Short mmCIF file of C-alpha atoms in Angstrom, two decimals:
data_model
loop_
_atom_site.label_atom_id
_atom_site.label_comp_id
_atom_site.label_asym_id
_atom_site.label_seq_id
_atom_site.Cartn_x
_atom_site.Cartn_y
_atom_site.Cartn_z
CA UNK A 1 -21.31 20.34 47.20
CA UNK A 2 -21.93 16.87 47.26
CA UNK A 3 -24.78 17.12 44.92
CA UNK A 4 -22.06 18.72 42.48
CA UNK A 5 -19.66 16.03 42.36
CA UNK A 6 -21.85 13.46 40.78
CA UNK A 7 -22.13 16.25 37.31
CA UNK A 8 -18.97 14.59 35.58
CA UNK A 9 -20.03 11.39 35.51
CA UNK A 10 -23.90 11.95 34.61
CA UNK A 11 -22.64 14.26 32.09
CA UNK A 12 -20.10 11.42 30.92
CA UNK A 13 -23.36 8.93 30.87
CA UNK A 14 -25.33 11.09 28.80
CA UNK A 15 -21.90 11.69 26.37
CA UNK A 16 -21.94 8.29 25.52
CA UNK A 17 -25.43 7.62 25.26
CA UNK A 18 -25.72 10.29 22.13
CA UNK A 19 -22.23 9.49 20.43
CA UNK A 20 -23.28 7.70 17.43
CA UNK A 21 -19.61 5.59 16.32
CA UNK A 22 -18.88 5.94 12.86
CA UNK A 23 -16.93 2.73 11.79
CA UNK A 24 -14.30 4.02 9.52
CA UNK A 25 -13.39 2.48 5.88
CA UNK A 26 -10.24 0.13 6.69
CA UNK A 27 -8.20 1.56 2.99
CA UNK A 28 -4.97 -0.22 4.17
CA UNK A 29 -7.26 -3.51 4.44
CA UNK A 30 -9.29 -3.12 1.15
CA UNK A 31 -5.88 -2.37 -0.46
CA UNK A 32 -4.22 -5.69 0.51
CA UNK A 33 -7.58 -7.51 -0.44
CA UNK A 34 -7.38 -5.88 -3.84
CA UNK A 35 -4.09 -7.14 -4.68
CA UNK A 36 -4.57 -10.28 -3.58
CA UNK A 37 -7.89 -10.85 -5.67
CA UNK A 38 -6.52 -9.06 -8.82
CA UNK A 39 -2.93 -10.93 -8.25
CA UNK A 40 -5.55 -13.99 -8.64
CA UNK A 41 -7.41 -13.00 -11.45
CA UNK A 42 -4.49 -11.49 -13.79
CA UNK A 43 -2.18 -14.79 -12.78
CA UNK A 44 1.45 -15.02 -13.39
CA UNK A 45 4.45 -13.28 -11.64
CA UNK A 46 3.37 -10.03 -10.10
CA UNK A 47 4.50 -6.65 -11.25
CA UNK A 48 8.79 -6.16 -10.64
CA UNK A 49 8.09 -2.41 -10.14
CA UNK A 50 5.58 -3.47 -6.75
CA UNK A 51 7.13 -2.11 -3.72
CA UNK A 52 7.25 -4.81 -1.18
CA UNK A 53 5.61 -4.08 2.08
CA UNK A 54 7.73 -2.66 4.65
CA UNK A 55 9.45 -4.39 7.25
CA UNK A 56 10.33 -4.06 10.75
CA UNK A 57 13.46 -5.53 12.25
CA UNK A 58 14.30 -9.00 11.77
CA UNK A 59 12.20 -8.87 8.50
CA UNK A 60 8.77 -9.30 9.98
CA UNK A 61 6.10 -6.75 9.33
CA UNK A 62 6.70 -4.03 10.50
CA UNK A 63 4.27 -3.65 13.61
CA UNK A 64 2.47 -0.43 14.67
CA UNK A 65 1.70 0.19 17.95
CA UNK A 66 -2.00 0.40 19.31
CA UNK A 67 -3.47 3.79 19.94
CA UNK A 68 -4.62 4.28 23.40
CA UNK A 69 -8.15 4.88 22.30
CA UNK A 70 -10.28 7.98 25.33
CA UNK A 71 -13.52 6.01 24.51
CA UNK A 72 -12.50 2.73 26.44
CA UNK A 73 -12.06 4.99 29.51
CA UNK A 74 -16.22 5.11 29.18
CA UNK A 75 -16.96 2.06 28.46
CA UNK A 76 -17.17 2.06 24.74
CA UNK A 77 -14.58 -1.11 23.64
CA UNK A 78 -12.24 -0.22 20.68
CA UNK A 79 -13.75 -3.63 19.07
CA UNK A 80 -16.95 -1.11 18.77
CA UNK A 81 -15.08 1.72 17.19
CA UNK A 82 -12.77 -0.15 14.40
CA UNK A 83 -13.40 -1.82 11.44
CA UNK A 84 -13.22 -5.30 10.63
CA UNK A 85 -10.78 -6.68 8.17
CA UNK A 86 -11.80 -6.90 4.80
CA UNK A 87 -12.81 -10.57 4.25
CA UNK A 88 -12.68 -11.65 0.58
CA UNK A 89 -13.29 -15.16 1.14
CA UNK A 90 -16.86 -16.09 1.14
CA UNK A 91 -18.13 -18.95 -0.93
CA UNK A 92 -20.09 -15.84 -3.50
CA UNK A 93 -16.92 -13.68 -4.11
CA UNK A 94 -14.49 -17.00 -4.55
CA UNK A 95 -17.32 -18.24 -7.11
CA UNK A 96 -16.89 -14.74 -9.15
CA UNK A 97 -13.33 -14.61 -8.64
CA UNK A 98 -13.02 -17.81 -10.53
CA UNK A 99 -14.89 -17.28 -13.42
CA UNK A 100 -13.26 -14.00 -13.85
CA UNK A 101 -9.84 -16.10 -13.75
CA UNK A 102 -11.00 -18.69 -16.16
CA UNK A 103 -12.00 -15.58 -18.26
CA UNK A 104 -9.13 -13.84 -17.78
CA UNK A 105 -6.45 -16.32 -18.91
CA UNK A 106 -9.00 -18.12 -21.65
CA UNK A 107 -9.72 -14.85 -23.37
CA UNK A 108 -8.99 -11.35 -22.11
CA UNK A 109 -4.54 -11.91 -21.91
CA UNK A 110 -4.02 -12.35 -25.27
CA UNK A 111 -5.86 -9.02 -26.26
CA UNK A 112 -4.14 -7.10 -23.58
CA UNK A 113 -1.00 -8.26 -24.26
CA UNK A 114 -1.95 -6.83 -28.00
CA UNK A 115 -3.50 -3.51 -26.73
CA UNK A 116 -6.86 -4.20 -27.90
CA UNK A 117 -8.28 -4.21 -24.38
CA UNK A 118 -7.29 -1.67 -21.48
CA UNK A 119 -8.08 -0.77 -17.94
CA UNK A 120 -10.81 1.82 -17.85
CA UNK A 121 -9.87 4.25 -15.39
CA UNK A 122 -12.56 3.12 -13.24
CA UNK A 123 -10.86 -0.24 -13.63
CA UNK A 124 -13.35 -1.65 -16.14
CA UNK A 125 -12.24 -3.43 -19.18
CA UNK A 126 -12.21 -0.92 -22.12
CA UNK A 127 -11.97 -2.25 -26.28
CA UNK A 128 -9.30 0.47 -26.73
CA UNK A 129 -8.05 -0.66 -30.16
CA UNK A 130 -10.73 -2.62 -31.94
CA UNK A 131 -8.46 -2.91 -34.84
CA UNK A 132 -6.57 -5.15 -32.76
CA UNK A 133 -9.00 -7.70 -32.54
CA UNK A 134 -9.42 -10.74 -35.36
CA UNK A 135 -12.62 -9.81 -36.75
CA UNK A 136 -13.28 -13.86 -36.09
CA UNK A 137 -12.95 -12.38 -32.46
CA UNK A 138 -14.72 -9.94 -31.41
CA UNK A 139 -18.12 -11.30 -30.60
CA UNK A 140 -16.32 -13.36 -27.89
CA UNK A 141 -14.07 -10.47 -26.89
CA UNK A 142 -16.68 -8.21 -26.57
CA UNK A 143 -19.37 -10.43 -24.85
CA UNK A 144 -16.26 -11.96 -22.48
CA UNK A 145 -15.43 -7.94 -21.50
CA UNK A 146 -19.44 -7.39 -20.97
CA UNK A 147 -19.41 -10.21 -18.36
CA UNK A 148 -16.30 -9.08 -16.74
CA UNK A 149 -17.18 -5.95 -16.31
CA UNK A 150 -20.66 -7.07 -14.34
CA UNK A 151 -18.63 -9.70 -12.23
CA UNK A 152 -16.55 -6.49 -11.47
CA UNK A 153 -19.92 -4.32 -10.41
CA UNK A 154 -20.85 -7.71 -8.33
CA UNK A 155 -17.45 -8.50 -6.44
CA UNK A 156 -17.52 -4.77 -5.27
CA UNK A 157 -20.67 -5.25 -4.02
CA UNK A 158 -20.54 -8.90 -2.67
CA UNK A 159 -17.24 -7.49 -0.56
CA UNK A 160 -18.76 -4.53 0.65
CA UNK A 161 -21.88 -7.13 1.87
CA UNK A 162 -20.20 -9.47 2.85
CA UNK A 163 -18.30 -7.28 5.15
CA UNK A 164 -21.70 -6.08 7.06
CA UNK A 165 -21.01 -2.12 5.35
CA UNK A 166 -22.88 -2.03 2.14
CA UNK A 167 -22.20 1.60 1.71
CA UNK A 168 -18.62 0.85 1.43
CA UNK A 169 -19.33 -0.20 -2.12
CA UNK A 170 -18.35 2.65 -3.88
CA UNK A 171 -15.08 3.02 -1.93
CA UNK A 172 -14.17 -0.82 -2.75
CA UNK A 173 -14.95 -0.14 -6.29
CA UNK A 174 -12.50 2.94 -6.21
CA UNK A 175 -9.86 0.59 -4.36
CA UNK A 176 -10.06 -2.16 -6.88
CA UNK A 177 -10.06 0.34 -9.98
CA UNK A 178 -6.59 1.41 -8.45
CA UNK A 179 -5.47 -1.88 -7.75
CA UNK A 180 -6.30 -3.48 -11.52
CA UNK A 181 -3.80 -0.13 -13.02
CA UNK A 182 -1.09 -0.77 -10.36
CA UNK A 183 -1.68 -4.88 -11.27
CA UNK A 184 -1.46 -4.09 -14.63
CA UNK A 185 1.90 -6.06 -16.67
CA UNK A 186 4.19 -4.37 -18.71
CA UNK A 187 2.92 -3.17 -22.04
CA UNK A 188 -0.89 -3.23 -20.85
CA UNK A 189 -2.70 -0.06 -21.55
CA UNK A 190 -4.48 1.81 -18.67
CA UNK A 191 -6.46 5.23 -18.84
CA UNK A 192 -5.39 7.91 -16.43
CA UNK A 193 -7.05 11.28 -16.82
CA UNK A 194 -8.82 10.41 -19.76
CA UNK A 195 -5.86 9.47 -21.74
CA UNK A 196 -4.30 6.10 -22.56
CA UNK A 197 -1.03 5.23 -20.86
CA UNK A 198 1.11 1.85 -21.67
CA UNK A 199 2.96 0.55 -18.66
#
């Protein structure tokens, strides 16, 4: 009987000893990093239509309360089994966030705010309406949208690095291509399902 007892607990050890912790993609995380490195980028006052975030009482966040999480019963800490914030402030994405800024406001507004350039829905920078462009113009347009759109391709995976999960690349990039529609001002074109939508 006695040899019987000790079964949970071996069978617990040997549990733990072949669980292999996936560490989830933090989406609510790589959302609010998106908006604040777009915000930064695009400049000016922020979309009206943005939904603030939600609140709890007294104004604050709201606050969610902790799951009790089985694994820390076995010794596996919940530090182990969560993902990290999304950190967006290393000295190689703050570098590319800049010159995409400087680029931004120096040359891409003006041809958004005309509807020569739109967000891809991938959340590249498109030429949707070459017409648009002064002929005088669109060498620099172009060549300015070329090296946005591989500072784009190079923040997504700078973040994802930077963060310790490479593989998250592809869901950053999918995060941010979001976040540059939902950024974009009033009048600014945007694809969605392969057509062209003004906000």
């Amino acid at each position: 009987m006695a040899r019987w007892m000790g079964l949970p607990a071996v069978a617990a050890l040997a549990l733990t000893a072949c669980v292999t912790i996936n560490v989830y993609f933090p989406a609510a995380e790589a959302k609010e990093a998106a908006r604040e490195f777009v915000e930064n980028v695009i400049g000016d006052q922020a979309p009206a239509t943005e939904t603030p975030p939600a609140s709890g009482p007294g104004g604050g966040m709201a606050q969610t309360t902790p799951r009790f999480d089985p694994w820390m019963l076995i010794g596996i800490g919940s530090a182990h089994a969560q993902a990290p914030d999304i950190s967006i402030r290393t000295p190689a994405i703050q570098a590319i966030q800049a010159r995409m800024e400087q680029r931004f406001n120096g040359t891409l507004r003006p041809h958004f705010d005309s509807g020569a350039l739109g967000f891809g829905g991938n959340g590249m920078i498109v030429v949707r309406d070459a017409s648009q462009l002064p002929i005088k113009d669109r060498v620099a347009v172009n060549s300015a949208v070329a090296d946005d759109n591989r500072d784009r391709q190079a923040v997504y995976r700078e973040i994802a690095v930077a963060n310790g999960h490479p593989e998250w690349e592809s869901q950053i990039r999918d995060v941010f291509a979001r976040q540059w529609i939902a950024s974009a001002r009033p009048g600014w074109w945007y694809q969605q399902g392969g057509s062209w939508t003004q906000k």
